Amino acid sequence: MARGSRRPWRTLGVFFLAVGLLFALVAVAGTWKPELGLDLQGGTRITLSAKSDSVDPANLEEAASIIDSRVNGSGVTEAEVTTSGNRYVVVEIPGETRADLVETVKRQALLHFRIVAKVGPGAATTGAASPSASPGAGVLAPSPSATTKPGKSQPGKGQASKSPRPKAGPSTKPSSEPSAAGSPSASPSGSATPKDGGAGVDDPLAWSLKPDEKWVKKFDDFTCPAPGESTNVVDDPDQPLVTCDGDGNKYLLSAAMINGTDLKSASPGAPNQQSLKWVVQLAFDSQASDTFAKISRELYGTDRQFAIVLDGQVISAPTMNGIITNGQAEISGNFTEATARSLATSLKFGALPVAFEKDPLVQTVGPSLAGNQLSAGITAGVVGLLLVMLYCLLYYRGLGLVVIASLIVAGVITYGMVLLLSETANFTLSLPGIAGLIVAVGITADSFIVYFERIRDEMRDGKSMRVAVETGWARARNTCVAADAVSLLAAVVLYIFAAGVVRGFAFALGLSTLIDLVVFFWFTHPMVSLLARYPFFNKGHKLSGLDAEHVGLDRLPAGGAI
């Protein structure tokens, strides 16, 4: 006998309470319309053009794979990334155009940590404004377990603080303010630049204290581009670099001490109650962790800065007020959730092996399916569902009502899950996804047929209807679980090895299969157990679907309590 068969009302009550909780979460999310895929609502097409007329096809495919990981790693599903010709990568993303996704797609994600040798105003004219915090700039902070030495922090400057959540969000001003005359400021250490050359570039910490004259002259002659223009700098990690930040301040930087390839992970971090700003959390490998500990020991307690350089631009230049030994840090500042997630995704999936033109072609595209075609597809699905319901009602009569109720409940739960996943996991519903949901209707109907036929078999063996409901359930559930397990396994394998919209079909099929099991165990079975208590069913009324003629008996077995 199935557990809980004596209390079907309790099982049904808990089931509907769970359904109510599902839609309460949907109400909290505030969305009652699912996100649609590119084929149903249109979206954005981004065309990236390689700088070279002829690119190695393997590199182009690798770039497309990285971009595909980026856009789907940002929570966008059903995005299509393809190559075109020998120099183009085409990205099609459903929904409205989002600036953060465009930035995620085109970013090279070349990340370097360098030591600041000199900093000053990058404008050619005099009277440049003081540097100020810019979006994406901020502090680099160790995790709470990082070892620190006692000492004073440097307020008012970007810092690597000893806790990941500073009480007061430091600004990202460089340690030396630009002069009104527009001349470069002194080096962060306060020492004069030597006239007779400096340390070798292969020792970045020493070189930053005493940069050679060649690089000092490059720094003096360098002018930052106007806002929106590219710096066009060559970011060679083995050489010093002269570049700018987003506010027009120029920097003379040492050779890179840590590269983006040394990252183990990068993820967006939610804001805390103090700063209310999003961060990007980083974790380095063991070798980079040792290097970072060396940097923090050297810079701790001084005004010297280190710079975080992304794609040749300084995004942060903090000082150090703690010693970071565990290789865990975070970049914080004026990030929004979108920009933090975009940067973390780009860093996590690495740099592109192909250099693309700075400004990709961004187009808004309409849905590939006309409204009439979509309506026809939905109509076909509804008609098919109604035919299944009608067949079950005619063949199983009263029990057919249980089939109809179960299909309706499964449809309601499926819709609620699609709404919830659209908001929490950015699940998008495309035509293949809808096909997966419709295919699962047949799987759900099969479960009912197996169960009802098992009940009839038990009655033919001489059991009463009330007893047959439970003994039939004990045998039918194993068959249904095995069938659903095969379907679920197929969906999982298809989801893992497929790509694009096929994964949407697999996901929808797997979701519907799980919902079928939930409805079958916690709605269909207790509902049939409940109906078996009423004479209409257990006495074999002609419309119940369990009368003697319909079951294939001369007379029904005597009823009785279970």
mmCIF file with all atom_site columns, C-alpha atoms in Angstrom, residues 356-492:
data_model
loop_
_atom_site.group_PDB
_atom_site.id
_atom_site.type_symbol
_atom_site.label_atom_id
_atom_site.label_alt_id
_atom_site.label_comp_id
_atom_site.label_asym_id
_atom_site.label_entity_id
_atom_site.label_seq_id
_atom_site.pdbx_PDB_ins_code
_atom_site.Cartn_x
_atom_site.Cartn_y
_atom_site.Cartn_z
_atom_site.occupancy
_atom_site.B_iso_or_equiv
_atom_site.pdbx_formal_charge
_atom_site.auth_seq_id
_atom_site.auth_comp_id
_atom_site.auth_asym_id
_atom_site.auth_atom_id
_atom_site.pdbx_PDB_model_num
ATOM 1   C CA . PHE A 1 356 ? 38.315  42.856  -33.481 1.00 0.00 ? 356 PHE A CA 1
ATOM 2   C CA . GLU A 1 357 ? 37.491  46.360  -34.608 1.00 0.00 ? 357 GLU A CA 1
ATOM 3   C CA . LYS A 1 358 ? 36.625  48.686  -31.749 1.00 0.00 ? 358 LYS A CA 1
ATOM 4   C CA . ASP A 1 359 ? 33.023  49.437  -32.726 1.00 0.00 ? 359 ASP A CA 1
ATOM 5   C CA . PRO A 1 360 ? 30.990  46.371  -33.715 1.00 0.00 ? 360 PRO A CA 1
ATOM 6   C CA . LEU A 1 361 ? 27.906  46.643  -35.888 1.00 0.00 ? 361 LEU A CA 1
ATOM 7   C CA . VAL A 1 362 ? 24.857  46.531  -33.574 1.00 0.00 ? 362 VAL A CA 1
ATOM 8   C CA . GLN A 1 363 ? 21.467  45.953  -35.191 1.00 0.00 ? 363 GLN A CA 1
ATOM 9   C CA . THR A 1 364 ? 17.957  45.416  -33.913 1.00 0.00 ? 364 THR A CA 1
ATOM 10  C CA . VAL A 1 365 ? 16.342  42.414  -35.564 1.00 0.00 ? 365 VAL A CA 1
ATOM 11  C CA . GLY A 1 366 ? 12.707  41.366  -35.652 1.00 0.00 ? 366 GLY A CA 1
ATOM 12  C CA . PRO A 1 367 ? 11.340  37.923  -34.841 1.00 0.00 ? 367 PRO A CA 1
ATOM 13  C CA . SER A 1 368 ? 12.101  35.302  -37.469 1.00 0.00 ? 368 SER A CA 1
ATOM 14  C CA . LEU A 1 369 ? 8.587   33.888  -37.116 1.00 0.00 ? 369 LEU A CA 1
ATOM 15  C CA . ALA A 1 370 ? 5.691   35.977  -38.330 1.00 0.00 ? 370 ALA A CA 1
ATOM 16  C CA . GLY A 1 371 ? 2.782   36.523  -35.972 1.00 0.00 ? 371 GLY A CA 1
ATOM 17  C CA . ASN A 1 372 ? 0.493   34.281  -38.021 1.00 0.00 ? 372 ASN A CA 1
ATOM 18  C CA . GLN A 1 373 ? 2.984   31.416  -37.876 1.00 0.00 ? 373 GLN A CA 1
ATOM 19  C CA . LEU A 1 374 ? 3.374   31.749  -34.117 1.00 0.00 ? 374 LEU A CA 1
ATOM 20  C CA . SER A 1 375 ? -0.375  31.857  -33.625 1.00 0.00 ? 375 SER A CA 1
ATOM 21  C CA . ALA A 1 376 ? -0.772  28.797  -35.836 1.00 0.00 ? 376 ALA A CA 1
ATOM 22  C CA . GLY A 1 377 ? 1.823   26.893  -33.791 1.00 0.00 ? 377 GLY A CA 1
ATOM 23  C CA . ILE A 1 378 ? 0.144   27.774  -30.505 1.00 0.00 ? 378 ILE A CA 1
ATOM 24  C CA . THR A 1 379 ? -3.264  26.857  -31.945 1.00 0.00 ? 379 THR A CA 1
ATOM 25  C CA . ALA A 1 380 ? -1.912  23.479  -33.069 1.00 0.00 ? 380 ALA A CA 1
ATOM 26  C CA . GLY A 1 381 ? -0.574  22.826  -29.580 1.00 0.00 ? 381 GLY A CA 1
ATOM 27  C CA . VAL A 1 382 ? -3.872  23.754  -27.935 1.00 0.00 ? 382 VAL A CA 1
ATOM 28  C CA . VAL A 1 383 ? -5.866  21.597  -30.379 1.00 0.00 ? 383 VAL A CA 1
ATOM 29  C CA . GLY A 1 384 ? -3.566  18.646  -29.738 1.00 0.00 ? 384 GLY A CA 1
ATOM 30  C CA . LEU A 1 385 ? -3.982  19.054  -25.984 1.00 0.00 ? 385 LEU A CA 1
ATOM 31  C CA . LEU A 1 386 ? -7.764  19.225  -26.303 1.00 0.00 ? 386 LEU A CA 1
ATOM 32  C CA . LEU A 1 387 ? -7.805  16.071  -28.423 1.00 0.00 ? 387 LEU A CA 1
ATOM 33  C CA . VAL A 1 388 ? -5.807  14.223  -25.755 1.00 0.00 ? 388 VAL A CA 1
ATOM 34  C CA . MET A 1 389 ? -8.252  15.410  -23.094 1.00 0.00 ? 389 MET A CA 1
ATOM 35  C CA . LEU A 1 390 ? -11.267 14.443  -25.231 1.00 0.00 ? 390 LEU A CA 1
ATOM 36  C CA . TYR A 1 391 ? -9.890  10.960  -25.904 1.00 0.00 ? 391 TYR A CA 1
ATOM 37  C CA . CYS A 1 392 ? -9.199  10.351  -22.213 1.00 0.00 ? 392 CYS A CA 1
ATOM 38  C CA . LEU A 1 393 ? -12.680 11.601  -21.296 1.00 0.00 ? 393 LEU A CA 1
ATOM 39  C CA . LEU A 1 394 ? -14.375 9.298   -23.802 1.00 0.00 ? 394 LEU A CA 1
ATOM 40  C CA . TYR A 1 395 ? -12.268 6.243   -23.009 1.00 0.00 ? 395 TYR A CA 1
ATOM 41  C CA . TYR A 1 396 ? -11.844 6.604   -19.237 1.00 0.00 ? 396 TYR A CA 1
ATOM 42  C CA . ARG A 1 397 ? -15.082 8.534   -18.593 1.00 0.00 ? 397 ARG A CA 1
ATOM 43  C CA . GLY A 1 398 ? -15.038 9.614   -14.933 1.00 0.00 ? 398 GLY A CA 1
ATOM 44  C CA . LEU A 1 399 ? -11.348 8.866   -14.563 1.00 0.00 ? 399 LEU A CA 1
ATOM 45  C CA . GLY A 1 400 ? -10.807 11.081  -17.613 1.00 0.00 ? 400 GLY A CA 1
ATOM 46  C CA . LEU A 1 401 ? -11.659 14.033  -15.364 1.00 0.00 ? 401 LEU A CA 1
ATOM 47  C CA . VAL A 1 402 ? -8.589  13.180  -13.308 1.00 0.00 ? 402 VAL A CA 1
ATOM 48  C CA . VAL A 1 403 ? -6.513  13.238  -16.506 1.00 0.00 ? 403 VAL A CA 1
ATOM 49  C CA . ILE A 1 404 ? -7.892  16.633  -17.487 1.00 0.00 ? 404 ILE A CA 1
ATOM 50  C CA . ALA A 1 405 ? -7.362  18.049  -13.992 1.00 0.00 ? 405 ALA A CA 1
ATOM 51  C CA . SER A 1 406 ? -3.804  16.669  -13.885 1.00 0.00 ? 406 SER A CA 1
ATOM 52  C CA . LEU A 1 407 ? -2.928  18.151  -17.277 1.00 0.00 ? 407 LEU A CA 1
ATOM 53  C CA . ILE A 1 408 ? -4.320  21.531  -16.244 1.00 0.00 ? 408 ILE A CA 1
ATOM 54  C CA . VAL A 1 409 ? -2.392  21.474  -12.962 1.00 0.00 ? 409 VAL A CA 1
ATOM 55  C CA . ALA A 1 410 ? 0.788   20.421  -14.794 1.00 0.00 ? 410 ALA A CA 1
ATOM 56  C CA . GLY A 1 411 ? 0.278   23.274  -17.259 1.00 0.00 ? 411 GLY A CA 1
ATOM 57  C CA . VAL A 1 412 ? -0.190  25.794  -14.444 1.00 0.00 ? 412 VAL A CA 1
ATOM 58  C CA . ILE A 1 413 ? 2.951   24.609  -12.644 1.00 0.00 ? 413 ILE A CA 1
ATOM 59  C CA . THR A 1 414 ? 4.942   24.648  -15.892 1.00 0.00 ? 414 THR A CA 1
ATOM 60  C CA . TYR A 1 415 ? 3.871   28.213  -16.607 1.00 0.00 ? 415 TYR A CA 1
ATOM 61  C CA . GLY A 1 416 ? 4.803   29.268  -13.081 1.00 0.00 ? 416 GLY A CA 1
ATOM 62  C CA . MET A 1 417 ? 8.228   27.654  -13.361 1.00 0.00 ? 417 MET A CA 1
ATOM 63  C CA . VAL A 1 418 ? 8.856   29.297  -16.738 1.00 0.00 ? 418 VAL A CA 1
ATOM 64  C CA . LEU A 1 419 ? 7.970   32.687  -15.230 1.00 0.00 ? 419 LEU A CA 1
ATOM 65  C CA . LEU A 1 420 ? 10.200  32.118  -12.210 1.00 0.00 ? 420 LEU A CA 1
ATOM 66  C CA . LEU A 1 421 ? 13.136  30.868  -14.276 1.00 0.00 ? 421 LEU A CA 1
ATOM 67  C CA . SER A 1 422 ? 12.745  33.788  -16.692 1.00 0.00 ? 422 SER A CA 1
ATOM 68  C CA . GLU A 1 423 ? 13.295  36.174  -13.796 1.00 0.00 ? 423 GLU A CA 1
ATOM 69  C CA . THR A 1 424 ? 15.884  34.275  -11.747 1.00 0.00 ? 424 THR A CA 1
ATOM 70  C CA . ALA A 1 425 ? 17.876  32.371  -14.397 1.00 0.00 ? 425 ALA A CA 1
ATOM 71  C CA . ASN A 1 426 ? 17.098  34.432  -17.518 1.00 0.00 ? 426 ASN A CA 1
ATOM 72  C CA . PHE A 1 427 ? 15.455  31.430  -19.166 1.00 0.00 ? 427 PHE A CA 1
ATOM 73  C CA . THR A 1 428 ? 14.039  32.392  -22.542 1.00 0.00 ? 428 THR A CA 1
ATOM 74  C CA . LEU A 1 429 ? 11.219  30.525  -24.225 1.00 0.00 ? 429 LEU A CA 1
ATOM 75  C CA . SER A 1 430 ? 11.793  29.850  -27.909 1.00 0.00 ? 430 SER A CA 1
ATOM 76  C CA . LEU A 1 431 ? 9.831   27.759  -30.394 1.00 0.00 ? 431 LEU A CA 1
ATOM 77  C CA . PRO A 1 432 ? 11.991  24.651  -29.721 1.00 0.00 ? 432 PRO A CA 1
ATOM 78  C CA . GLY A 1 433 ? 11.341  25.190  -26.020 1.00 0.00 ? 433 GLY A CA 1
ATOM 79  C CA . ILE A 1 434 ? 7.611   25.294  -26.633 1.00 0.00 ? 434 ILE A CA 1
ATOM 80  C CA . ALA A 1 435 ? 7.981   22.072  -28.649 1.00 0.00 ? 435 ALA A CA 1
ATOM 81  C CA . GLY A 1 436 ? 9.702   20.464  -25.663 1.00 0.00 ? 436 GLY A CA 1
ATOM 82  C CA . LEU A 1 437 ? 6.811   21.439  -23.396 1.00 0.00 ? 437 LEU A CA 1
ATOM 83  C CA . ILE A 1 438 ? 4.243   20.042  -25.840 1.00 0.00 ? 438 ILE A CA 1
ATOM 84  C CA . VAL A 1 439 ? 6.148   16.763  -26.298 1.00 0.00 ? 439 VAL A CA 1
ATOM 85  C CA . ALA A 1 440 ? 6.070   16.319  -22.528 1.00 0.00 ? 440 ALA A CA 1
ATOM 86  C CA . VAL A 1 441 ? 2.254   16.277  -22.635 1.00 0.00 ? 441 VAL A CA 1
ATOM 87  C CA . GLY A 1 442 ? 2.480   12.814  -24.195 1.00 0.00 ? 442 GLY A CA 1
ATOM 88  C CA . ILE A 1 443 ? 4.811   11.684  -21.399 1.00 0.00 ? 443 ILE A CA 1
ATOM 89  C CA . THR A 1 444 ? 2.320   12.928  -18.802 1.00 0.00 ? 444 THR A CA 1
ATOM 90  C CA . ALA A 1 445 ? -0.593  11.183  -20.539 1.00 0.00 ? 445 ALA A CA 1
ATOM 91  C CA . ASP A 1 446 ? 1.393   7.926   -20.622 1.00 0.00 ? 446 ASP A CA 1
ATOM 92  C CA . SER A 1 447 ? 1.701   8.011   -16.825 1.00 0.00 ? 447 SER A CA 1
ATOM 93  C CA . PHE A 1 448 ? -2.079  8.183   -16.433 1.00 0.00 ? 448 PHE A CA 1
ATOM 94  C CA . ILE A 1 449 ? -2.667  5.366   -18.911 1.00 0.00 ? 449 ILE A CA 1
ATOM 95  C CA . VAL A 1 450 ? -0.198  3.047   -17.148 1.00 0.00 ? 450 VAL A CA 1
ATOM 96  C CA . TYR A 1 451 ? -1.801  3.767   -13.761 1.00 0.00 ? 451 TYR A CA 1
ATOM 97  C CA . PHE A 1 452 ? -5.427  3.396   -14.883 1.00 0.00 ? 452 PHE A CA 1
ATOM 98  C CA . GLU A 1 453 ? -4.742  0.196   -16.811 1.00 0.00 ? 453 GLU A CA 1
ATOM 99  C CA . ARG A 1 454 ? -2.940  -1.205  -13.775 1.00 0.00 ? 454 ARG A CA 1
ATOM 100 C CA . ILE A 1 455 ? -6.048  -0.489  -11.668 1.00 0.00 ? 455 ILE A CA 1
ATOM 101 C CA . ARG A 1 456 ? -8.194  -2.395  -14.167 1.00 0.00 ? 456 ARG A CA 1
ATOM 102 C CA . ASP A 1 457 ? -5.778  -5.342  -14.125 1.00 0.00 ? 457 ASP A CA 1
ATOM 103 C CA . GLU A 1 458 ? -6.012  -5.510  -10.344 1.00 0.00 ? 458 GLU A CA 1
ATOM 104 C CA . MET A 1 459 ? -9.803  -5.447  -10.502 1.00 0.00 ? 459 MET A CA 1
ATOM 105 C CA . ARG A 1 460 ? -9.754  -8.282  -13.027 1.00 0.00 ? 460 ARG A CA 1
ATOM 106 C CA . ASP A 1 461 ? -7.726  -10.252 -10.471 1.00 0.00 ? 461 ASP A CA 1
ATOM 107 C CA . GLY A 1 462 ? -10.642 -9.980  -8.042  1.00 0.00 ? 462 GLY A CA 1
ATOM 108 C CA . LYS A 1 463 ? -9.702  -6.912  -6.004  1.00 0.00 ? 463 LYS A CA 1
ATOM 109 C CA . SER A 1 464 ? -12.201 -4.203  -5.158  1.00 0.00 ? 464 SER A CA 1
ATOM 110 C CA . MET A 1 465 ? -11.776 -0.783  -6.719  1.00 0.00 ? 465 MET A CA 1
ATOM 111 C CA . ARG A 1 466 ? -10.485 0.778   -3.481  1.00 0.00 ? 466 ARG A CA 1
ATOM 112 C CA . VAL A 1 467 ? -7.896  -1.955  -3.031  1.00 0.00 ? 467 VAL A CA 1
ATOM 113 C CA . ALA A 1 468 ? -6.990  -1.940  -6.746  1.00 0.00 ? 468 ALA A CA 1
ATOM 114 C CA . VAL A 1 469 ? -6.220  1.793   -6.584  1.00 0.00 ? 469 VAL A CA 1
ATOM 115 C CA . GLU A 1 470 ? -3.440  1.208   -4.057  1.00 0.00 ? 470 GLU A CA 1
ATOM 116 C CA . THR A 1 471 ? -2.040  -2.105  -5.289  1.00 0.00 ? 471 THR A CA 1
ATOM 117 C CA . GLY A 1 472 ? -2.155  -0.803  -8.848  1.00 0.00 ? 472 GLY A CA 1
ATOM 118 C CA . TRP A 1 473 ? -0.316  2.340   -7.739  1.00 0.00 ? 473 TRP A CA 1
ATOM 119 C CA . ALA A 1 474 ? 2.448   0.336   -6.068  1.00 0.00 ? 474 ALA A CA 1
ATOM 120 C CA . ARG A 1 475 ? 3.145   -1.450  -9.358  1.00 0.00 ? 475 ARG A CA 1
ATOM 121 C CA . ALA A 1 476 ? 2.464   1.372   -11.819 1.00 0.00 ? 476 ALA A CA 1
ATOM 122 C CA . ARG A 1 477 ? 4.678   3.964   -10.145 1.00 0.00 ? 477 ARG A CA 1
ATOM 123 C CA . ASN A 1 478 ? 7.873   1.963   -10.804 1.00 0.00 ? 478 ASN A CA 1
ATOM 124 C CA . THR A 1 479 ? 7.031   1.751   -14.495 1.00 0.00 ? 479 THR A CA 1
ATOM 125 C CA . CYS A 1 480 ? 6.272   5.479   -14.683 1.00 0.00 ? 480 CYS A CA 1
ATOM 126 C CA . VAL A 1 481 ? 9.422   6.449   -12.786 1.00 0.00 ? 481 VAL A CA 1
ATOM 127 C CA . ALA A 1 482 ? 11.544  4.280   -15.107 1.00 0.00 ? 482 ALA A CA 1
ATOM 128 C CA . ALA A 1 483 ? 9.945   5.825   -18.212 1.00 0.00 ? 483 ALA A CA 1
ATOM 129 C CA . ASP A 1 484 ? 10.384  9.363   -16.900 1.00 0.00 ? 484 ASP A CA 1
ATOM 130 C CA . ALA A 1 485 ? 13.983  8.598   -15.882 1.00 0.00 ? 485 ALA A CA 1
ATOM 131 C CA . VAL A 1 486 ? 14.795  7.595   -19.468 1.00 0.00 ? 486 VAL A CA 1
ATOM 132 C CA . SER A 1 487 ? 13.170  10.765  -20.794 1.00 0.00 ? 487 SER A CA 1
ATOM 133 C CA . LEU A 1 488 ? 15.004  12.901  -18.218 1.00 0.00 ? 488 LEU A CA 1
ATOM 134 C CA . LEU A 1 489 ? 18.336  11.253  -19.025 1.00 0.00 ? 489 LEU A CA 1
ATOM 135 C CA . ALA A 1 490 ? 17.808  11.921  -22.720 1.00 0.00 ? 490 ALA A CA 1
ATOM 136 C CA . ALA A 1 491 ? 17.056  15.581  -21.953 1.00 0.00 ? 491 ALA A CA 1
ATOM 137 C CA . VAL A 1 492 ? 20.191  15.909  -19.795 1.00 0.00 ? 492 VAL A CA 1
#
